[in-house]
Each structure stands twice: as structure tokens, then as C-alpha cells.
XYZ file of N, CA and C in Angstrom:
471
model
N 159.098 105.465 85.732
C 159.187 106.358 86.844
C 159.327 105.584 88.170
N 160.167 105.964 89.023
C 160.216 105.309 90.278
C 159.244 105.971 91.272
N 158.748 105.140 92.226
C 157.778 105.597 93.157
C 158.436 106.164 94.324
N 157.736 107.125 94.965
C 158.242 107.787 96.101
C 158.148 106.821 97.282
N 159.160 106.685 98.203
C 158.976 105.822 99.344
C 157.736 106.014 100.120
N 157.150 104.951 100.565
C 155.844 105.016 101.275
C 154.758 105.633 100.601
N 154.796 105.842 99.207
C 153.793 106.546 98.459
C 153.608 107.878 98.925
N 154.612 108.569 99.291
C 154.527 110.012 99.791
C 154.465 111.004 98.660
N 153.275 111.504 98.492
C 153.047 112.478 97.512
C 152.154 113.564 98.104
N 152.786 114.703 98.581
C 152.069 115.658 99.309
C 150.973 116.280 98.450
N 149.825 116.593 99.150
C 148.669 117.115 98.453
C 148.769 118.658 98.332
N 148.777 119.173 97.064
C 148.852 120.540 97.019
C 147.742 121.264 97.774
N 148.039 122.341 98.406
C 147.096 122.973 99.280
C 145.724 123.421 98.646
N 145.845 123.815 97.334
C 144.614 124.276 96.655
C 143.538 123.128 96.583
N 144.039 121.839 96.706
C 143.173 120.755 96.525
C 142.145 120.633 97.728
N 142.448 121.171 98.873
C 141.649 121.027 100.053
C 141.266 122.494 100.577
N 142.010 123.463 100.298
C 141.733 124.859 100.774
C 140.343 125.444 100.169
N 139.959 124.866 99.084
C 138.811 125.381 98.414
C 137.601 124.371 98.471
N 137.609 123.409 99.368
C 136.557 122.471 99.473
C 135.339 123.157 100.033
N 134.178 122.941 99.400
C 132.983 123.502 99.834
C 132.386 122.876 101.134
N 133.180 123.005 102.225
C 132.770 122.288 103.498
C 132.830 123.281 104.687
N 131.798 123.220 105.424
C 131.710 124.070 106.692
C 132.501 123.223 107.715
N 133.728 123.475 107.943
C 134.607 122.736 108.914
C 134.144 122.874 110.214
N 133.403 123.911 110.642
C 132.885 124.050 111.982
C 131.921 122.900 112.461
N 131.357 122.105 111.572
C 130.467 121.074 111.925
C 131.244 119.830 112.533
N 132.600 119.955 112.491
C 133.346 118.853 113.097
C 134.218 119.350 114.215
N 134.359 118.470 115.270
C 135.145 118.906 116.408
C 136.473 118.136 116.417
N 136.434 116.937 116.035
C 137.682 116.029 116.038
C 137.830 115.422 114.658
N 139.203 115.290 114.344
C 139.573 114.790 113.053
C 140.794 113.897 113.163
N 140.953 112.976 112.344
C 142.070 112.113 112.078
C 142.627 112.293 110.759
N 143.948 112.540 110.635
C 144.660 112.453 109.372
C 145.582 111.245 109.418
N 145.080 110.132 108.692
C 145.925 108.920 108.780
C 147.170 108.821 108.120
N 147.485 109.781 107.135
C 148.733 109.789 106.430
C 149.370 111.202 106.600
N 149.815 111.555 107.755
C 150.425 112.977 108.036
C 151.336 113.447 107.016
N 152.284 112.636 106.672
C 153.287 113.102 105.648
C 154.036 114.304 106.288
N 154.036 115.397 105.509
C 154.769 116.623 106.039
C 153.882 117.540 106.969
N 152.502 117.065 107.145
C 151.817 117.835 108.214
C 150.948 118.774 107.691
N 150.900 119.026 106.338
C 150.089 120.189 105.787
C 148.631 120.114 106.052
N 148.075 118.852 105.911
C 146.613 118.738 106.100
C 146.253 118.878 107.609
N 147.185 118.226 108.453
C 147.004 118.406 109.949
C 146.960 119.927 110.320
N 147.874 120.741 109.772
C 147.960 122.105 110.032
C 146.648 122.807 109.515
N 146.207 122.494 108.350
C 144.963 122.976 107.734
C 143.854 122.797 108.637
N 143.668 121.536 109.111
C 142.513 121.152 109.963
C 142.625 121.897 111.273
N 143.777 121.990 111.877
C 143.985 122.707 113.113
C 143.614 124.190 112.957
N 144.033 124.829 111.758
C 143.675 126.151 111.482
C 142.080 126.323 111.469
N 141.425 125.243 111.179
C 140.000 125.227 111.121
C 139.399 124.990 112.446
N 140.302 124.988 113.555
C 139.923 124.841 114.973
C 139.392 123.412 115.271
N 139.863 122.431 114.587
C 139.459 121.035 114.837
C 140.589 120.488 115.846
N 140.242 119.596 116.712
C 141.166 118.834 117.484
C 141.641 117.626 116.614
N 142.932 117.710 116.182
C 143.444 116.672 115.231
C 144.343 115.760 115.812
N 144.128 114.526 115.546
C 145.065 113.383 115.798
C 145.690 112.937 114.396
N 146.717 112.272 114.420
C 147.280 111.780 113.152
C 147.977 110.471 113.251
N 148.284 109.828 112.135
C 149.016 108.709 112.027
C 150.126 108.937 111.024
N 151.259 108.305 111.071
C 152.235 108.454 110.008
C 153.200 107.160 110.239
N 153.133 106.327 109.252
C 153.921 105.010 109.295
C 155.437 105.264 109.434
N 155.902 106.406 108.896
C 157.394 106.694 108.956
C 157.708 107.171 110.290
N 156.741 107.530 111.135
C 156.965 108.044 112.474
C 156.465 106.930 113.498
N 156.159 105.871 113.027
C 155.878 104.730 113.948
C 154.435 104.706 114.462
N 153.551 105.385 113.770
C 152.050 105.410 114.085
C 151.443 104.848 112.805
N 151.111 103.635 112.898
C 150.429 102.868 111.739
C 148.899 102.986 111.943
N 148.290 103.552 110.882
C 146.939 103.793 110.815
C 146.094 102.547 111.086
N 146.628 101.347 110.571
C 145.902 100.132 110.710
C 145.892 99.489 112.109
N 146.824 100.021 112.975
C 146.919 99.715 114.412
C 146.276 100.822 115.322
N 145.676 101.797 114.670
C 145.051 102.935 115.381
C 143.567 102.638 115.534
N 143.112 103.046 116.733
C 141.697 102.864 116.951
C 141.122 104.275 117.578
N 139.842 104.437 117.605
C 139.239 105.641 118.163
C 138.097 105.979 117.391
N 137.351 107.049 117.839
C 136.214 107.525 117.089
C 136.522 109.142 116.798
N 136.167 109.481 115.586
C 136.373 110.861 115.162
C 135.233 111.318 114.426
N 134.994 112.672 114.399
C 133.944 113.261 113.607
C 134.285 113.162 112.096
N 135.598 113.245 111.844
C 136.048 113.318 110.464
C 137.341 112.619 110.316
N 137.503 111.785 109.206
C 138.715 111.290 108.762
C 139.034 111.832 107.431
N 140.264 112.532 107.222
C 140.477 113.289 106.134
C 141.894 113.097 105.617
N 142.131 112.546 104.385
C 143.501 112.212 103.930
C 143.567 111.988 102.406
N 144.820 111.847 102.052
C 145.184 111.428 100.618
C 145.910 110.121 100.912
N 145.205 109.061 100.838
C 145.879 107.802 101.116
C 146.771 107.191 100.091
N 147.657 106.229 100.436
C 148.477 105.572 99.410
C 147.529 104.835 98.459
N 147.575 105.031 97.130
C 146.688 104.560 96.209
C 146.678 103.023 96.260
N 147.761 102.482 96.391
C 147.921 100.958 96.335
C 147.158 100.274 97.483
N 146.883 100.871 98.556
C 146.066 100.397 99.647
C 144.853 101.228 100.028
N 144.405 102.137 99.099
C 143.340 103.024 99.382
C 142.117 102.278 99.865
N 141.765 101.148 99.301
C 140.471 100.332 99.764
C 140.621 100.024 101.182
N 141.803 99.519 101.589
C 142.001 99.138 103.052
C 141.916 100.430 103.923
N 142.371 101.544 103.559
C 142.247 102.801 104.186
C 140.815 103.167 104.392
N 140.006 103.117 103.279
C 138.627 103.436 103.343
C 137.970 102.557 104.375
N 138.159 101.304 104.197
C 137.325 100.324 105.196
C 137.663 100.632 106.673
N 138.928 100.752 106.916
C 139.325 101.077 108.308
C 138.801 102.381 108.820
N 138.885 103.361 107.844
C 138.388 104.739 108.398
C 136.971 104.713 108.567
N 136.149 103.989 107.769
C 134.690 103.883 107.881
C 134.398 103.135 109.269
N 135.173 102.496 109.885
C 134.911 101.753 111.277
C 135.257 102.802 112.243
N 135.731 103.971 112.041
C 136.120 104.890 113.082
C 135.388 106.226 112.925
N 134.681 106.427 111.839
C 133.960 107.796 111.597
C 132.818 107.621 110.724
N 131.788 108.481 110.916
C 130.768 108.577 109.961
C 130.972 109.605 108.903
N 132.075 110.374 108.901
C 132.439 111.142 107.738
C 133.902 110.948 107.455
N 134.094 110.318 106.247
C 135.411 110.024 105.740
C 135.563 110.641 104.367
N 136.646 111.368 104.205
C 136.802 112.089 102.929
C 138.373 111.724 102.475
N 138.464 111.221 101.282
C 139.777 110.744 100.781
C 139.927 111.202 99.381
N 141.088 111.721 99.077
C 141.597 112.180 97.732
C 141.925 110.838 96.946
N 141.191 110.570 95.831
C 141.544 109.371 95.117
C 141.436 109.633 93.671
N 142.006 108.903 92.737
C 141.948 108.943 91.340
C 140.494 108.600 91.066
N 139.840 109.375 90.178
C 138.474 109.093 89.746
C 138.366 107.691 89.141
N 139.372 107.152 88.542
C 139.257 105.853 87.974
C 139.321 104.696 88.965
N 139.419 105.147 90.275
C 139.350 104.101 91.427
C 137.890 103.619 91.497
N 136.931 104.342 90.883
C 135.624 103.818 90.864
C 135.396 102.645 89.978
N 136.376 102.360 89.046
C 136.298 101.223 88.149
C 136.898 100.064 88.786
N 137.004 99.018 88.044
C 137.626 97.706 88.255
C 136.739 96.571 88.809
N 136.775 95.362 88.184
C 135.989 94.398 88.701
C 136.385 94.007 90.061
N 137.609 94.147 90.398
C 138.188 93.790 91.758
C 137.477 94.457 92.865
N 137.157 95.760 92.586
C 136.412 96.517 93.612
C 134.897 96.608 93.483
N 134.289 95.692 92.721
C 132.899 95.750 92.470
C 132.202 95.525 93.744
N 132.549 94.481 94.465
C 131.925 94.123 95.697
C 131.977 95.130 96.789
N 133.236 95.770 96.851
C 133.577 96.850 97.691
C 132.642 97.989 97.489
N 132.469 98.502 96.158
C 131.702 99.571 95.820
C 130.130 99.299 96.150
N 129.765 98.073 95.890
C 128.321 97.672 96.236
C 128.090 97.752 97.727
N 129.085 97.546 98.536
C 128.877 97.616 99.942
C 129.106 99.077 100.545
N 130.100 99.780 99.814
C 130.522 101.073 100.382
C 130.490 102.175 99.320
N 129.286 102.419 98.642
C 129.311 103.532 97.641
C 129.539 104.848 98.259
N 130.289 105.791 97.618
C 130.460 107.136 98.213
C 129.136 107.827 98.200
N 129.015 108.718 99.142
C 127.776 109.611 99.242
C 128.004 110.834 98.430
N 129.173 111.251 98.197
C 129.532 112.391 97.438
C 130.943 112.302 96.755
N 131.039 113.232 95.789
C 132.327 113.422 95.121
C 132.567 114.921 94.914
N 133.767 115.381 95.253
C 134.101 116.690 94.972
C 135.297 116.646 93.947
N 135.020 116.825 92.710
C 135.934 116.718 91.583
C 136.849 117.885 91.364
N 138.084 117.565 91.217
C 139.154 118.606 91.006
C 139.113 118.883 89.557
N 138.727 120.140 89.127
C 138.674 120.477 87.599
C 140.061 120.524 87.141
N 141.101 120.838 87.904
C 142.423 120.882 87.411
C 143.129 119.658 88.036
N 143.974 119.166 87.287
C 144.863 117.956 87.680
C 146.061 118.489 88.613
N 146.072 117.848 89.783
C 147.147 118.264 90.750
C 148.445 117.651 90.392
N 149.470 118.406 90.750
C 150.861 117.865 90.596
C 151.320 117.503 92.097
N 151.617 116.207 92.217
C 152.109 115.867 93.559
C 153.604 115.845 93.751
N 154.293 116.060 92.646
C 155.730 116.122 92.555
C 156.460 117.450 92.388
N 155.628 118.291 91.822
C 156.159 119.652 91.428
C 156.645 119.587 90.045
N 156.496 118.385 89.337
C 157.078 118.168 87.967
C 156.111 117.879 87.032
N 154.802 118.420 87.163
C 153.736 118.194 86.268
C 152.755 117.175 86.902
N 151.649 116.974 86.135
C 150.658 116.020 86.484
C 150.887 114.590 86.071
N 150.172 113.720 86.525
C 150.284 112.357 86.058
C 149.196 112.014 85.065
N 148.504 112.994 84.523
C 147.542 112.865 83.487
C 146.318 112.140 84.000
N 146.064 112.173 85.275
C 144.956 111.401 85.972
C 144.086 112.521 86.588
N 142.714 112.258 86.562
C 141.776 113.106 87.205
C 141.529 112.564 88.655
N 141.301 113.551 89.597
C 141.134 113.233 90.938
C 139.888 113.845 91.529
N 139.316 113.278 92.647
C 138.269 113.741 93.350
C 138.313 113.409 94.841
N 137.785 114.275 95.626
C 137.501 113.864 97.107
C 136.300 112.988 97.129
N 136.621 111.763 97.567
C 135.420 110.781 97.714
C 135.006 110.911 99.237
N 133.658 111.034 99.349
C 133.092 111.327 100.598
C 132.029 110.246 101.086
N 132.217 109.793 102.213
C 131.281 108.917 102.810
C 130.761 109.681 104.130
N 129.427 110.046 104.034
C 128.929 110.851 105.149
C 127.322 110.751 105.093
N 126.855 110.904 106.356
C 125.340 111.003 106.327
C 124.887 112.477 106.374
N 125.890 113.358 106.310
C 125.568 114.837 106.339
C 125.144 115.241 104.894
N 123.959 115.695 104.765
C 123.375 116.089 103.412
C 124.232 116.968 102.690
N 124.856 118.029 103.283
C 125.561 118.939 102.707
C 126.840 118.463 102.023
N 127.270 117.260 102.367
C 128.525 116.698 101.712
C 128.136 115.648 100.639
N 126.832 115.538 100.454
C 126.467 114.417 99.469
C 126.196 115.059 97.989
N 126.371 114.185 97.075
C 126.246 114.642 95.681
C 127.472 114.890 95.002
N 127.376 115.395 93.768
C 128.470 115.942 93.044
C 128.794 117.354 93.071
N 130.123 117.679 93.263
C 130.470 119.109 93.276
C 131.886 119.152 92.568
N 132.259 120.405 92.198
C 133.504 120.552 91.498
C 134.312 121.751 92.201
N 135.611 121.633 92.179
C 136.566 122.654 92.625
C 137.091 123.177 91.271
N 137.028 124.506 91.141
C 137.573 125.027 89.827
C 139.048 125.060 89.843
């Protein structure tokens, strides 16, 4: 199977619309991988002041600086660790959609030792990012936050 350019795989709305999060606790947010803008629109509908990056529009996340209450995205899997590390330098609450098997691998052992997630919201249903079925992989929203209500394990039906 060929890969989508820039790892563009739009996140199905149900993956974030049902997150057990009180969005009013955040004022500012950054979406580092805007793509078609669906997550930006969702966050704006929740009345957050949203900034975004999109490499295809000349706004590279790794060249972006600032401080935000929330960084929320579905990063390119091939460079997800780099996305997490950069996001954690800009916000105390980072939420990223990742394959659950991202928790494994000896290569990421030191990374996980230094940056263990505070919470996981597991998708009970596998999402289709292409509209042509799932990739037979389980996903979760990985959360790094000092906010108690975002910590621990939760599931989206």
C-alpha cells in the first residue's frame, strides 16, 4: 500500500468529538498538523483560541514556538516522538492520537522512561483514516498533563 503524501490521514470526527474532556479548561490551543482543518474547527467550536501549523502550507511545527494551554493533534506516525518532544516544550497539556503499539519498542525505551504518558483514552473501535476500512491497528489518545481529570485510562465506545 502506498503512503499518503506528508502522512496525511484525516482523523474521523468521532475520534475526538466524544473525548471525555471539559474543553472550557483551555483558552489557547495549537494544532500542529492542521491538514484539512477539521480539528482546528472542532477546537474553535469549543471556543478556544486556536493556532495551527501545516507543513504543506509553509508552517512547519518544528520551527514554531510559543506557549499554549493545549496541543492537540494526530501526528505523522513516522516522526511522532519528535512531535511529542517539541509539543511538551510548548505546553503542559499535550494530547496526540497514536497507535497503541507506539508504547512498545526498545528504540523508545529511554523516551518512555523520560516522558511516560499521564493518561490514555483508548478508541474501542478502530478508525478508518482512508474511508476504505481500518488498518487493523488499535489507537488511543496519549495524554501528557498535570490535570488530574485527564490522567488514567479511559475508553471511547
